[in-house]
Coordinates of C-alpha atoms and ligand atoms in Angstrom, one line a residue:
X699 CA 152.4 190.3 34.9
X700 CA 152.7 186.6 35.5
X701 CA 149.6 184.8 36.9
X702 CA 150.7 181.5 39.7
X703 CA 149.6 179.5 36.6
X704 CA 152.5 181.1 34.5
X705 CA 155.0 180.3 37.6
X706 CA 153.7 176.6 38.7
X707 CA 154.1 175.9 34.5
X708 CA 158.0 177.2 34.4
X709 CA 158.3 175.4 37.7
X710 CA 157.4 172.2 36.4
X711 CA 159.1 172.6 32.8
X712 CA 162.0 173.3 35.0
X713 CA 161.6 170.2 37.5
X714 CA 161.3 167.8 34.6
X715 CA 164.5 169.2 32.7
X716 CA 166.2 168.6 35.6
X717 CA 165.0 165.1 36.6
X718 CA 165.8 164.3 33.1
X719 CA 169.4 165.0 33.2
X720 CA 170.0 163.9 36.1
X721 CA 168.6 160.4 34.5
X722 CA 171.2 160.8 32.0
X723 CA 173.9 161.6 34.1
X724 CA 173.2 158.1 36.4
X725 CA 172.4 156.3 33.0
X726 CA 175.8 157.2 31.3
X727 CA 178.1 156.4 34.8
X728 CA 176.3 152.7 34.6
X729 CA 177.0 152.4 31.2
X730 CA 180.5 153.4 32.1
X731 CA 180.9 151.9 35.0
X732 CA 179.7 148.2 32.6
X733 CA 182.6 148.8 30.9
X734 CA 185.1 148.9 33.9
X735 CA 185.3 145.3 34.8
X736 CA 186.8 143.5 32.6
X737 CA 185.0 140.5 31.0
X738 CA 187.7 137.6 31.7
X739 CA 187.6 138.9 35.7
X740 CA 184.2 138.8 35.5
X741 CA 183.8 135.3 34.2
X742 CA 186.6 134.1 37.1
X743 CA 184.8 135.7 40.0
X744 CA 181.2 134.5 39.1
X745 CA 183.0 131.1 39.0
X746 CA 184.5 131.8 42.8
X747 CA 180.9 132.4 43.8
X748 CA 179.6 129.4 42.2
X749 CA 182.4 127.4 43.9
X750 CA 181.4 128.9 47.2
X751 CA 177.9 127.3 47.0
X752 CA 176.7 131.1 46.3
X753 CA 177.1 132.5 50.0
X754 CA 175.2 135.2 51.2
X755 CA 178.1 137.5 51.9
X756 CA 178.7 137.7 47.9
X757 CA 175.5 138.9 47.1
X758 CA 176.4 142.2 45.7
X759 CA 177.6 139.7 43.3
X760 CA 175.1 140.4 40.6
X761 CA 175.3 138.9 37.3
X762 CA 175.3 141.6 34.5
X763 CA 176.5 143.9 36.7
X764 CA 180.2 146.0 36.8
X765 CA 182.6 143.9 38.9
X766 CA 184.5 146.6 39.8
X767 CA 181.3 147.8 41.8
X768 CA 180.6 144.7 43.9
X769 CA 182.2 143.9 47.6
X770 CA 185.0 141.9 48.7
X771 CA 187.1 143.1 46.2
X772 CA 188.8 146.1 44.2
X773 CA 189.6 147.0 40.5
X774 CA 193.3 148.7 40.0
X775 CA 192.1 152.2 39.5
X776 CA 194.2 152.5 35.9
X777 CA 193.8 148.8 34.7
X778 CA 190.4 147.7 35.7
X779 CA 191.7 145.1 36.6
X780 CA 190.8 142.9 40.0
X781 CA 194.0 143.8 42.3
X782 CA 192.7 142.5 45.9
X783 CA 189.7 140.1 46.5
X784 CA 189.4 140.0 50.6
X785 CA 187.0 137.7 51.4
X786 CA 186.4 138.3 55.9
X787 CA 183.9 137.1 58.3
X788 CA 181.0 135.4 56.8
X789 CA 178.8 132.0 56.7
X790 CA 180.9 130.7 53.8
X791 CA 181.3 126.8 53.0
X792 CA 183.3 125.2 50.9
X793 CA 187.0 125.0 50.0
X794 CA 189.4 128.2 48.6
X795 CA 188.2 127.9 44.5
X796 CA 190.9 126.5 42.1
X797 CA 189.6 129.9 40.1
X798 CA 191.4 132.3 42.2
X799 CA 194.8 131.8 40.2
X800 CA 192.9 133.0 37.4
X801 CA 192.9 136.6 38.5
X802 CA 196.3 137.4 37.2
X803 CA 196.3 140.8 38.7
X804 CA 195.7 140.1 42.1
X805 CA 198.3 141.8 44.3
X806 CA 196.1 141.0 47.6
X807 CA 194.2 138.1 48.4
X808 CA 192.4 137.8 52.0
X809 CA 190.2 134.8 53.2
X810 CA 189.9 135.5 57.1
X811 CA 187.4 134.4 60.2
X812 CA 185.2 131.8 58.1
X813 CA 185.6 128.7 59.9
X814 CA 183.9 126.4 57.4
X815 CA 186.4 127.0 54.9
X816 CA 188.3 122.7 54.8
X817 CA 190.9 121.4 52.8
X818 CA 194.0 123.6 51.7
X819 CA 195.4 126.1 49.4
X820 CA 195.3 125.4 45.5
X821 CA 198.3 125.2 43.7
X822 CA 196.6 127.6 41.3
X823 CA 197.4 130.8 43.7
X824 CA 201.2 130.1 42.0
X825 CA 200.3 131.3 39.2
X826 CA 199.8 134.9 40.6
X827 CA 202.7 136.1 40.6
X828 CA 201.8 139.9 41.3
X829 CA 201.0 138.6 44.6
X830 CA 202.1 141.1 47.5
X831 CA 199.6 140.6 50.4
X832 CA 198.7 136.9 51.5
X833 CA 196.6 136.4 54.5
X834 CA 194.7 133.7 54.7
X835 CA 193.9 133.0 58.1
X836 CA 190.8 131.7 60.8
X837 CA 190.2 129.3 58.5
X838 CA 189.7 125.1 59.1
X839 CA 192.4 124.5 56.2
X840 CA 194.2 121.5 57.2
X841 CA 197.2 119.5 56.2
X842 CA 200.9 120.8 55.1
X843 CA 201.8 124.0 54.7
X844 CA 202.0 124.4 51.3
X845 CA 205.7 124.7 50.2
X846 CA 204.9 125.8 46.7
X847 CA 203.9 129.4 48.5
X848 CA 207.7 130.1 47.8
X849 CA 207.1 130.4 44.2
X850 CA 205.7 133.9 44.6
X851 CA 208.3 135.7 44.5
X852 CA 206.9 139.4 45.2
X853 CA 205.2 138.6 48.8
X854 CA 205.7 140.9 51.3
X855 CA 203.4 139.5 53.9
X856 CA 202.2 136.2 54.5
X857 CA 199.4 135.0 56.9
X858 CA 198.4 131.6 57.7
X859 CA 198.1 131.5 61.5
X860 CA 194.6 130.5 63.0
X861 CA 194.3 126.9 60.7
X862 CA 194.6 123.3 61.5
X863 CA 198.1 122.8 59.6
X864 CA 199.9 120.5 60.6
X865 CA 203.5 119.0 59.3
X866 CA 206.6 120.8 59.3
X867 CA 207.4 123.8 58.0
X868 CA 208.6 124.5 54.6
X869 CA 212.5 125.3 54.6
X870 CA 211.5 126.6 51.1
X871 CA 210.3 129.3 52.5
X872 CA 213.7 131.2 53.1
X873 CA 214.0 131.9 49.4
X874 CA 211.3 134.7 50.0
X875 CA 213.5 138.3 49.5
X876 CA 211.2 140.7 50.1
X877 CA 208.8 139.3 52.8
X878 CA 207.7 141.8 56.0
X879 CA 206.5 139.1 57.7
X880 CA 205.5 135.6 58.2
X881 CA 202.8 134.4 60.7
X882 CA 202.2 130.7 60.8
X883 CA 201.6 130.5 64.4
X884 CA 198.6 129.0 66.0
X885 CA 198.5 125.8 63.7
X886 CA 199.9 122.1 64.7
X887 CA 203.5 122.0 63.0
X888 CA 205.8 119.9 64.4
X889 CA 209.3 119.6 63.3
X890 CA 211.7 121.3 64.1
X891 CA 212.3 125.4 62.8
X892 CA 214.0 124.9 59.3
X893 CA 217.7 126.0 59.2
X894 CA 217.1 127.4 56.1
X895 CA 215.1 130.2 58.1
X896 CA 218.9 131.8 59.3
X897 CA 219.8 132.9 55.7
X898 CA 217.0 135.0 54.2
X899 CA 219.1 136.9 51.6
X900 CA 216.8 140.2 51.0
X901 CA 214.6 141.2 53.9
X902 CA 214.9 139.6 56.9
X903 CA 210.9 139.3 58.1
X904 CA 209.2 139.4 61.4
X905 CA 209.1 135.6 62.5
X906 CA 205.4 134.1 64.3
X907 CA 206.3 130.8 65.2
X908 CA 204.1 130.9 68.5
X909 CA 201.6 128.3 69.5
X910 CA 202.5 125.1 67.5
X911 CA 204.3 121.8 68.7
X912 CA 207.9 122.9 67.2
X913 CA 210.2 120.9 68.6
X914 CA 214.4 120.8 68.6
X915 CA 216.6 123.6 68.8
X916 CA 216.9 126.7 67.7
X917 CA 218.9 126.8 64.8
X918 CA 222.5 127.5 64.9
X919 CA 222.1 129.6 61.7
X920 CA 220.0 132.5 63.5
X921 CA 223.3 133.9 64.6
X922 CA 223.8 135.5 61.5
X923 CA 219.7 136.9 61.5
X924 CA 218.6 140.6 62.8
X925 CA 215.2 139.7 63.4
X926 CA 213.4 142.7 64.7
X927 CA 210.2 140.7 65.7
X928 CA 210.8 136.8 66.8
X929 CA 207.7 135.2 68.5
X930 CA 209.0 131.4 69.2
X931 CA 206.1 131.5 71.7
X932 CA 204.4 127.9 73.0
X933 CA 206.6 125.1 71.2
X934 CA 208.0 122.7 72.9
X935 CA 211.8 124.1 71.7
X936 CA 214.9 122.6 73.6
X937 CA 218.5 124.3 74.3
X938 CA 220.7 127.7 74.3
X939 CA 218.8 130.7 73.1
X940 CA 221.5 133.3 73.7
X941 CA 221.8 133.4 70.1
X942 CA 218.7 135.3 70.0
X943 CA 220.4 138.5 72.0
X944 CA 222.5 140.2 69.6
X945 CA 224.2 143.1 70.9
X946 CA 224.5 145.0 68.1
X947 CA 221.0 143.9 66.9
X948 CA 217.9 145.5 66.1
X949 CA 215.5 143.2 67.6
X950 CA 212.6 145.2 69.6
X951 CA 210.4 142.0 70.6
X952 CA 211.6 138.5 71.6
X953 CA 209.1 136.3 72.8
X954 CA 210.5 132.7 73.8
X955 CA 208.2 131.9 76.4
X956 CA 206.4 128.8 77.3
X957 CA 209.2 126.6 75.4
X958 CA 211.9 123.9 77.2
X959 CA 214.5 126.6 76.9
X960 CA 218.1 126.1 79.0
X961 CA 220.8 128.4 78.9
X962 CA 222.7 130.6 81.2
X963 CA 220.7 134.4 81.2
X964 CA 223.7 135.8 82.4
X965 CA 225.3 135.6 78.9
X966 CA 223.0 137.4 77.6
X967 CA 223.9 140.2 75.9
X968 CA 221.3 142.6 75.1
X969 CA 220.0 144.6 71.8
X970 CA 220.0 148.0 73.9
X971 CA 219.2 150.8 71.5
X972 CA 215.9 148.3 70.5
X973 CA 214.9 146.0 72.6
X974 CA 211.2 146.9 73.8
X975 CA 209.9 143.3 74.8
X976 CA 211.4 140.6 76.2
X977 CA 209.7 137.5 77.5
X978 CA 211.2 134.5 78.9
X979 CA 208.9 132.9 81.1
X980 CA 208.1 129.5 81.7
X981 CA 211.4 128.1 80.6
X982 CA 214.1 126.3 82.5
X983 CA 216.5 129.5 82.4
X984 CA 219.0 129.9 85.1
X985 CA 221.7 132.0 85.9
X986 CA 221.0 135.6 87.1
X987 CA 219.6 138.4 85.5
X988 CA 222.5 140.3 83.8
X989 CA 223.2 143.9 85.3
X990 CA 223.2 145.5 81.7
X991 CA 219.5 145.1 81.3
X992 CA 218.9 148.6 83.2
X993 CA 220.9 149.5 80.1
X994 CA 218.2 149.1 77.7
X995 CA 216.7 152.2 76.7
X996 CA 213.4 151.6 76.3
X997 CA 212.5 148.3 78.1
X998 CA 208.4 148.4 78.3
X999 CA 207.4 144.5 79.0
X1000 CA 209.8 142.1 80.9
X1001 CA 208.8 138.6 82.0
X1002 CA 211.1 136.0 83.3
X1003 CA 208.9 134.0 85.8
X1004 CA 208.7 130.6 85.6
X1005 CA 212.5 129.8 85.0
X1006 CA 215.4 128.9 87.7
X1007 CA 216.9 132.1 87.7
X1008 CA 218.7 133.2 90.9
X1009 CA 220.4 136.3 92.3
X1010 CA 219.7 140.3 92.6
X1011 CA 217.0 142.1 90.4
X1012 CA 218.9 144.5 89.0
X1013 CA 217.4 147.7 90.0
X1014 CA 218.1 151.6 88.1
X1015 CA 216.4 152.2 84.2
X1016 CA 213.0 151.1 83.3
X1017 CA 213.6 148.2 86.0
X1018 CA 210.7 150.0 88.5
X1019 CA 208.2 149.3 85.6
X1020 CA 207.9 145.3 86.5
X1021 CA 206.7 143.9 89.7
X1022 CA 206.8 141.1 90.8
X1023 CA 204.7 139.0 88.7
X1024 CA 207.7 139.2 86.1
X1025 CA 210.0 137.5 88.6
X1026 CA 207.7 134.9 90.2
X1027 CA 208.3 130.7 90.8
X1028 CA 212.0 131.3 90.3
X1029 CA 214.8 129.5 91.8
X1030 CA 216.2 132.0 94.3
X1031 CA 215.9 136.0 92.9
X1032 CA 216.1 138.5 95.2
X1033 CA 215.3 142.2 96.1
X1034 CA 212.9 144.9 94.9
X1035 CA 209.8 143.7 94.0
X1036 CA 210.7 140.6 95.8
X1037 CA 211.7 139.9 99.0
X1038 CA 215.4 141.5 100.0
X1039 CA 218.3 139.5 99.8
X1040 CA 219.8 137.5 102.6
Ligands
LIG2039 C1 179.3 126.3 59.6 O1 178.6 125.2 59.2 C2 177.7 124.7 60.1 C3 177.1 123.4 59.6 O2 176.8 123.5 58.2 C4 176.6 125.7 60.4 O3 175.7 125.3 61.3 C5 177.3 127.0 60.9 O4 176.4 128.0 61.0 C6 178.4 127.4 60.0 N1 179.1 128.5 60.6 C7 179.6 129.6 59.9 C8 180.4 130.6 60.7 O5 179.6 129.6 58.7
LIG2040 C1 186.6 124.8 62.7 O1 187.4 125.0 63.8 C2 186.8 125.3 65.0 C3 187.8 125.6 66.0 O2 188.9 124.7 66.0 C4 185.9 124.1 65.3 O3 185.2 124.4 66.5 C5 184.9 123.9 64.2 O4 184.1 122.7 64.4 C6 185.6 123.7 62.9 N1 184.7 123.7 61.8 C7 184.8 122.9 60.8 C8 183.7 123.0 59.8 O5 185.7 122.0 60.7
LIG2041 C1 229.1 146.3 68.6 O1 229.5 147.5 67.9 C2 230.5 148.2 68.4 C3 230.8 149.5 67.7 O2 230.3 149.4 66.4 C4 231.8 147.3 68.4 O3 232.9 148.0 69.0 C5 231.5 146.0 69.2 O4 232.6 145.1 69.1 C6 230.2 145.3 68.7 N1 229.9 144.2 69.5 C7 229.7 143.0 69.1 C8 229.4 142.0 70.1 O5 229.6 142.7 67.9
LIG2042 C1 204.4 137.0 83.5 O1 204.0 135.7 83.1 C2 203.3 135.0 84.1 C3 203.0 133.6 83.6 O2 202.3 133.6 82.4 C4 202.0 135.8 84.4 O3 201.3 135.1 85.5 C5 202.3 137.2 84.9 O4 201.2 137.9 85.0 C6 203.2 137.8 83.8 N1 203.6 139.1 84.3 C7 203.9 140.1 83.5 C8 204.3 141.4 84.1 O5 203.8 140.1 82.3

């Protein structure tokens, strides 16, 4: 028969094995886990930290420590390799590090929301050619958008909007063939919108052009473009924009509002299988609202105030969505929401 003192002794032998495997186990994954990041990365991204005078937000970055572990970025789960640093939101000074074009496996790279980031983009980031996913965004980076962007051939998606750029902007950029979508809006470009941007040869990308100083036209060449999202928002763009409304088009949001804009809307022919958004407002659009818009089969936000339109709201399809704030300082529309004609 066991006394307690027989049990407490097999309890403890018992406790201590287990404490000491479980040691092992955790010793063995951080030797493991040392091996993971691979030395050159290593030596690149301690380099980035130094650069960034050492913030705060990077202090997971410890030296001696696997890479692979720390935050802000994220090892290729086969290669080791750093695939993404996404640097968001913190008290960071300094300028984007020369060093980041040294992480040759990067396929994402993020800066966003850290306003004391100055200066621009190093030409380094050319030499990352895996480059997928740009977005480098909320930042203070100032002078021209940098044209030599176009010499990444793989991006799908490029950010820069939130900055202080200023210039115009890069007609180079229409040699991207694969690119989702390009946001430079909320900068200071002037200029007017490259004609170059009407022949993109591969993918045709979602266009964010808003809230600059873009002056001119728009270009002839976006006749032959099926943009499915164009936001020319806030510029100060002259002239016709019927080229826009393609028919046969696949174009589900068109924001032009807030420009010089002039045409006749009854022209207009609209993308009805796709068009969910349309807005014209503050403009100098006249003409009257074509009947075919009721056509549309799924029109959710409509807003054509602020132009010299005149004539009967159409009325019938997703027409009894809008009231009358979509119609308001007009030249002379009339009927439902509005007052009936005379
Ligand atoms: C930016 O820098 C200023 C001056 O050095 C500092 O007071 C401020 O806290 C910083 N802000 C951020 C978001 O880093
Ligand atoms: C960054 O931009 C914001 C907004 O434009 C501004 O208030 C701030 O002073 C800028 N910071 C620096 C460091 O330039
Ligand atoms: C739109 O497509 C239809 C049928 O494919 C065609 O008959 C029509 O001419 C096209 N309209 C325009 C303006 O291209
Ligand atoms: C249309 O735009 C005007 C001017 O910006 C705004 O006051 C109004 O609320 C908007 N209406 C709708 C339905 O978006």
């Amino acid at each position: 028969m066991a006394t307690s003192h027989q049990y407490y002794t097999l309890f403890l032998f018992f406790t201590l094995l287990f404490s000491y495997s479980l040691t092992t186990i955790s010793v063995s994954a951080t030797t493991k886990q040392k091996q993971r990041c691979h030395p050159s990365d290593y030596k690149v991204l301690m380099q980035i930290k130094k650069s960034l005078n050492n913030p705060y937000h990077l202090a997971s970055w410890v030296p001696k420590t696997d890479c692979c572990e720390w935050y802000c970025l994220e090892c290729d789960e086969k290669t080791n390799r750093v695939r993404a640093l996404t640097i968001f939101s913190g008290e960071i000074s300094g300028q984007i590090p020369d060093a980041i074009g040294d992480l040759p496996y990067l396929d994402n790279l993020e800066f966003r929301k850290l306003s004391n980031i100055t200066g621009s983009i190093p030409r380094s980031i050319t030499k990352l050619k895996k480059l997928k996913f740009v977005s480098i965004s909320w930042l203070n980076l100032t002078g021209p958008v940098p044209d030599f962007l176009s010499e990444l051939p793989n991006l799908e998606f490029l950010e820069l909007n939130f900055n202080q750029f200023s210039g115009s902007i890069p007609p180079s950029f229409s040699k991207f063939t694969k690119l989702g979508a390009l946001h430079l809006d909320r900068n200071k470009l002037t200029g007017s919108i490259p004609e170059s941007f009407g022949h993109f040869t591969g993918t045709v990308p979602d266009l964010y052009l808003s809230h600059n100083q873009l002056t001119g036209t728009i270009p002839k060449s976006f006749g032959n473009m099926d943009f499915e999202r164009i936001d020319l928002s806030r510029n100060k763009l002259v002239g016709d924009a019927t080229l826009l409304f393609k028919p046969n088009g696949s174009t589900q949001i068109l924001d032009i509002s807030r420009n010089m804009l002039e045409f006749d809307f009854s022209k207009v022919m609209f993308p009805k299988k796709s068009l969910i958004s349309l807005d014209i407002n503050h403009n100098k659009i006249y003409g009257s609202i074509p009947k075919d818009i009721v056509k549309i089969q799924h029109l959710q936000m409509f807003n054509a105030s602020y132009n010299r339109l005149c004539g009967v709201i159409p009325t019938g399809g997703d027409m009894a969505r809008f009231d009358y704030s979509t119609y308001i300082h007009n030249n002379c529309l009339c009927g439902l929401p509005l007052k009936k004609c005379t």
